[in-house]
Coordinates of C-alpha atoms and ligand atoms in Angstrom, one line a residue:
X1 CA -13.9 6.4 -9.5
X2 CA -13.3 9.4 -7.0
X3 CA -12.3 8.0 -3.3
X4 CA -14.6 7.7 -1.1
X5 CA -12.3 9.7 1.5
X6 CA -12.1 12.8 0.5
X7 CA -10.7 15.0 3.7
X8 CA -7.6 14.7 5.7
X9 CA -7.1 16.3 9.3
X10 CA -3.6 16.9 10.2
X11 CA -3.0 17.3 14.2
X12 CA -0.1 19.5 14.3
X13 CA -0.4 21.6 17.4
X14 CA 2.0 19.0 19.4
X15 CA 5.0 20.7 21.5
X16 CA 7.8 18.6 20.2
X17 CA 9.6 18.6 23.7
X18 CA 11.5 15.6 22.1
X19 CA 13.5 17.7 19.7
X20 CA 13.9 21.0 22.1
X21 CA 15.6 23.2 21.9
X22 CA 15.2 22.6 17.8
X23 CA 11.8 23.1 18.4
X24 CA 11.7 25.9 20.8
X25 CA 10.8 28.5 17.9
X26 CA 9.9 26.1 15.0
X27 CA 7.3 23.6 14.8
X28 CA 8.5 20.0 14.7
X29 CA 6.6 19.1 11.7
X30 CA 8.9 21.5 9.9
X31 CA 11.7 19.6 10.7
X32 CA 13.5 18.3 7.6
X33 CA 14.0 14.9 6.1
X34 CA 17.0 15.4 3.7
X35 CA 15.8 18.9 2.6
X36 CA 11.7 18.3 2.7
X37 CA 10.0 18.8 6.0
X38 CA 8.0 16.2 7.7
X39 CA 4.4 17.7 7.1
X40 CA 5.2 17.9 3.2
X41 CA 5.8 14.2 3.4
X42 CA 2.6 13.9 4.7
X43 CA 0.7 16.0 2.1
X44 CA 1.8 14.4 -0.4
X45 CA 1.4 11.2 0.7
X46 CA -2.5 12.4 1.2
X47 CA -2.4 14.0 -2.1
X48 CA -1.5 10.9 -3.8
X49 CA -3.8 9.1 -1.6
X50 CA -6.7 11.2 -3.7
X51 CA -7.6 13.3 -0.7
X52 CA -8.8 17.2 -2.0
X53 CA -9.4 19.1 1.5
X54 CA -6.6 19.1 3.9
X55 CA -7.3 20.3 7.8
X56 CA -5.0 21.9 9.9
X57 CA -5.1 21.6 13.2
X58 CA -2.4 23.9 14.6
X59 CA -1.4 25.7 17.8
X60 CA 0.7 28.7 19.0
X61 CA 4.0 28.9 17.1
X62 CA 2.8 26.9 14.0
X63 CA 2.8 29.9 11.9
X64 CA 5.8 28.8 9.9
X65 CA 3.3 25.7 8.8
X66 CA 1.1 27.8 7.1
X67 CA 3.7 30.2 5.5
X68 CA 5.1 26.8 4.1
X69 CA 1.8 25.9 2.2
X70 CA 1.4 29.6 1.1
X71 CA 3.1 31.1 -2.4
X72 CA 6.4 32.8 -1.4
X73 CA 6.4 35.9 -3.6
X74 CA 9.8 37.0 -2.8
X75 CA 11.9 33.5 -3.0
X76 CA 10.0 33.2 -6.2
X77 CA 11.1 36.3 -7.7
X78 CA 14.5 36.2 -6.6
X79 CA 15.0 32.8 -7.6
X80 CA 13.3 33.1 -10.9
X81 CA 15.8 36.5 -11.7
X82 CA 19.3 33.8 -10.7
X83 CA 17.6 31.6 -13.4
X84 CA 17.3 29.0 -10.5
X85 CA 14.2 26.8 -12.4
X86 CA 15.4 23.6 -10.6
X87 CA 14.7 24.8 -7.1
X88 CA 11.4 27.1 -8.2
X89 CA 10.1 23.6 -9.2
X90 CA 11.1 22.2 -5.9
X91 CA 9.2 24.9 -4.3
X92 CA 6.1 25.3 -6.1
X93 CA 5.8 21.3 -6.5
X94 CA 3.2 21.0 -3.5
X95 CA 0.7 22.3 -6.2
X96 CA -2.6 22.6 -3.8
X97 CA -5.3 25.4 -5.1
X98 CA -6.2 28.0 -2.8
X99 CA -8.8 26.9 -0.4
X100 CA -7.6 22.9 -0.7
X101 CA -6.2 23.8 3.0
X102 CA -8.0 25.3 6.2
X103 CA -6.3 25.8 9.5
X104 CA -8.5 25.8 12.7
X105 CA -6.5 26.0 15.9
X106 CA -6.6 23.6 18.9
X107 CA -6.4 26.3 21.7
X108 CA -5.7 23.8 24.3
X109 CA -3.6 21.2 23.8
X110 CA -5.4 18.6 25.4
X111 CA -4.6 15.0 23.3
X112 CA -4.8 13.9 19.9
X113 CA -8.7 13.0 20.1
X114 CA -9.2 16.7 21.0
X115 CA -7.5 17.6 18.1
X116 CA -9.3 15.7 15.7
X117 CA -12.8 16.9 17.4
X118 CA -10.9 20.4 16.7
X119 CA -11.9 19.8 12.8
X120 CA -15.3 18.4 13.2
X121 CA -16.7 21.3 11.3
X122 CA -14.4 21.0 8.4
X123 CA -15.3 17.7 8.0
X124 CA -18.9 17.1 8.0
X125 CA -20.8 13.9 7.7
X126 CA -18.4 11.9 5.9
X127 CA -15.3 9.6 6.4
X128 CA -12.1 10.9 7.2
X129 CA -8.2 10.4 7.3
X130 CA -6.0 11.5 10.0
X131 CA -2.3 11.8 9.2
X132 CA 0.2 12.2 11.8
X133 CA 3.6 13.4 10.3
X134 CA 5.6 12.2 13.0
X135 CA 5.5 8.6 11.3
X136 CA 7.0 8.9 8.3
X137 CA 6.7 6.0 5.6
X138 CA 8.3 5.1 2.7
X139 CA 6.6 2.9 0.4
X140 CA 5.6 2.3 -3.0
X141 CA 2.0 3.2 -2.8
X142 CA 0.9 5.6 -0.7
X143 CA 0.2 4.3 2.9
X144 CA -3.2 6.2 3.2
X145 CA -4.3 5.1 -0.1
X146 CA -3.7 1.4 0.8
X147 CA -6.1 2.1 4.2
X148 CA -8.7 3.9 1.9
X149 CA -8.5 0.8 -0.6
X150 CA -9.3 -1.5 2.5
X151 CA -12.2 1.0 3.2
X152 CA -13.8 0.7 0.0
X153 CA -14.1 -2.9 0.4
X154 CA -14.8 -3.0 3.9
X155 CA -16.3 0.0 4.9
X156 CA -15.9 1.4 8.3
X157 CA -12.6 2.3 10.4
X158 CA -9.1 1.3 9.0
X159 CA -6.1 1.9 10.7
X160 CA -2.5 1.4 9.6
X161 CA -0.7 -1.3 12.0
X162 CA 2.6 -3.0 12.6
X163 CA 4.3 -4.9 14.9
X164 CA 6.5 -3.5 17.8
X165 CA 8.8 -5.1 20.1
X166 CA 6.8 -6.2 23.3
X167 CA 8.5 -3.7 25.6
X168 CA 7.2 -0.7 23.1
X169 CA 3.6 -1.2 23.7
X170 CA 3.1 1.8 26.1
X171 CA 4.2 4.3 23.7
X172 CA 0.9 3.0 21.3
X173 CA -2.7 2.4 20.6
X174 CA -2.6 -1.5 20.5
X175 CA -5.0 -3.9 18.8
X176 CA -6.9 -6.5 21.0
X177 CA -7.6 -8.9 17.2
X178 CA -10.5 -10.7 16.7
X179 CA -9.6 -12.6 13.0
X180 CA -6.2 -12.1 11.5
X181 CA -5.0 -12.8 7.8
X182 CA -1.4 -11.7 8.2
X183 CA -2.3 -8.5 6.4
X184 CA -5.7 -7.5 7.9
X185 CA -6.8 -8.1 11.3
X186 CA -10.1 -7.6 12.5
X187 CA -10.4 -5.3 15.6
X188 CA -12.2 -6.6 18.7
X189 CA -10.5 -3.7 21.4
X190 CA -8.2 -1.2 21.6
X191 CA -6.0 0.1 24.0
X192 CA -4.3 3.4 24.7
X193 CA -0.7 2.7 25.7
X194 CA -0.9 -0.6 27.7
X195 CA 2.2 -1.7 29.8
X196 CA 3.7 -4.8 27.9
X197 CA 2.3 -6.9 31.2
X198 CA -1.0 -5.7 29.7
X199 CA -1.2 -5.2 26.2
X200 CA -3.5 -7.6 24.2
X201 CA -0.8 -8.2 21.5
X202 CA 2.0 -6.3 19.8
X203 CA 0.1 -5.0 16.9
X204 CA 0.3 -1.1 17.2
X205 CA -1.4 1.9 15.7
X206 CA 0.9 4.3 13.5
X207 CA -0.5 7.3 12.7
X208 CA -2.7 6.8 9.6
X209 CA -6.3 6.6 10.1
X210 CA -9.7 6.0 8.1
X211 CA -12.1 7.2 10.2
X212 CA -16.0 7.5 10.0
X213 CA -17.6 10.5 11.2
X214 CA -19.1 8.9 14.3
X215 CA -16.0 9.4 15.7
X216 CA -16.6 12.8 16.3
X217 CA -19.8 11.9 18.6
X218 CA -17.6 10.1 20.9
X219 CA -14.8 12.7 21.0
X220 CA -17.5 15.3 22.0
X221 CA -18.1 13.5 25.3
X222 CA -14.4 14.8 26.2
X223 CA -13.7 11.7 28.0
X224 CA -10.0 11.6 29.3
X225 CA -7.9 8.7 29.0
X226 CA -4.2 7.7 29.0
X227 CA -2.2 10.4 30.5
X228 CA -5.5 12.6 30.9
X229 CA -5.7 13.5 27.7
X230 CA -8.9 13.1 25.3
X231 CA -7.5 10.1 23.2
X232 CA -8.4 9.3 19.8
X233 CA -8.0 5.5 20.3
X234 CA -10.6 5.5 23.1
X235 CA -13.6 7.3 20.9
X236 CA -12.4 4.6 18.1
X237 CA -12.5 1.7 20.8
X238 CA -16.2 2.7 21.4
X239 CA -17.1 2.3 17.4
X240 CA -16.0 -1.2 17.8
X241 CA -19.2 -3.6 17.2
X242 CA -21.1 -1.0 15.5
X243 CA -19.0 -0.4 12.2
X244 CA -16.2 -2.8 10.4
X245 CA -12.9 -1.9 12.2
X246 CA -9.9 -3.0 10.7
X247 CA -6.0 -2.9 11.1
X248 CA -3.9 -3.3 8.3
X249 CA -0.2 -4.1 8.1
X250 CA 0.6 -1.8 5.1
X251 CA 3.5 -2.3 2.7
X252 CA 6.4 0.1 3.2
X253 CA 8.6 0.9 6.2
X254 CA 7.8 3.6 9.0
X255 CA 9.9 6.0 10.3
X256 CA 9.1 6.9 13.9
X257 CA 10.4 11.0 13.5
X258 CA 9.1 11.6 16.9
X259 CA 12.2 10.1 18.1
X260 CA 15.8 10.8 17.6
X261 CA 16.8 7.9 16.5
X262 CA 14.1 7.2 14.5
X263 CA 14.9 10.5 12.9
X264 CA 18.2 10.1 12.2
X265 CA 17.6 7.0 10.5
X266 CA 14.7 8.4 8.2
X267 CA 17.3 11.1 7.1
X268 CA 19.4 8.3 6.3
X269 CA 17.1 6.2 4.4
X270 CA 15.7 8.9 2.5
X271 CA 19.1 10.3 1.3
X272 CA 20.4 6.8 0.1
X273 CA 17.3 6.6 -2.0
X274 CA 18.5 9.7 -3.9
X275 CA 20.7 9.2 -6.9
X276 CA 22.7 12.3 -6.3
X277 CA 23.3 11.6 -3.0
X278 CA 23.5 7.9 -2.6
X279 CA 27.2 7.3 -3.1
X280 CA 28.7 10.4 -1.5
X281 CA 26.6 9.5 1.7
X282 CA 27.6 6.0 1.5
X283 CA 31.1 7.3 1.4
X284 CA 30.8 9.8 4.4
X285 CA 28.9 6.4 6.2
X286 CA 32.0 4.2 5.4
X287 CA 34.3 6.6 6.9
X288 CA 32.5 6.7 10.4
X289 CA 31.9 3.1 10.3
X290 CA 35.6 1.8 9.7
X291 CA 36.9 4.4 12.4
Ligands
G1P301 C1 -0.4 8.9 19.1 C2 -1.7 7.9 19.2 C3 -1.5 6.5 19.0 C4 -0.7 5.6 18.2 C5 0.6 6.9 18.0 C6 0.7 6.6 16.6 O1 0.5 8.6 20.2 O2 -2.2 8.1 20.4 O3 -2.5 5.6 19.4 O4 -0.2 4.4 18.0 O5 0.0 8.3 17.9 O6 2.4 7.2 15.9 P1 1.7 9.7 20.0 O7 2.7 9.4 19.4 O8 0.9 10.9 20.3 O9 1.7 9.5 21.7

């Protein structure tokens, strides 16, 4: 059976201020973890979860993302002449067909909800996934696929969640929980970036969503929330009570690559997973730890 979720939105318009100056002339989504840009991990995860159409919401200075998912004739020719079939495979591995990716532009950075709303014409009236490339997830089964499996069972909205330290609730959308079986939590409320003292729980939304298309009607009202921005969390909150709504504690490990420490840790963790790198990296680490 084909997936009921065929389309995914990738908001990639953010400024990446936390990684300046690296992101002055380069999109933050192109920062590499080991040797692959963050956005490619997200696209590969979506493809592995059965997504067929990929909608990027870009902004100024994001052309490198379009180039990355295009064919590079010069590079392929040169690598071919040099007999570098190994790297040729690596640059062709994404394997999306022409027309599977489309780009739309968020002309003003008015928040995540606004970025998602910008993709509405590409989505139409069907459920849609949203992936935030900053949240890099290492797992056996693709995190988005885990969400889609729950959606197939329950219908409605499904978001990835994890417990965060109490002092970090003001970095996330946080769930107010109705019932909770330890894996799935049924949601009765959502708050964007609450102060720890006011947070309804420590269960925070991680950047993977399956959303019903009604979300666009709520986003279209352009109501602003936390930070004066149009928040996806607020639009989702309005859908509670009308459709099923679940948070899934996914299987896997998430790295917050919007943060320097999380990004560094992701590089270590993904490098240590690679057979050809593990021993050398472990040796380097040991030198520093032993000092
Ligand atoms: C966004 C969402 C937030 C979510 C987070 C996950 O926040 O607004 O609800 O918990 O992504 O990474 P941002 O990280 O863009 O501030």
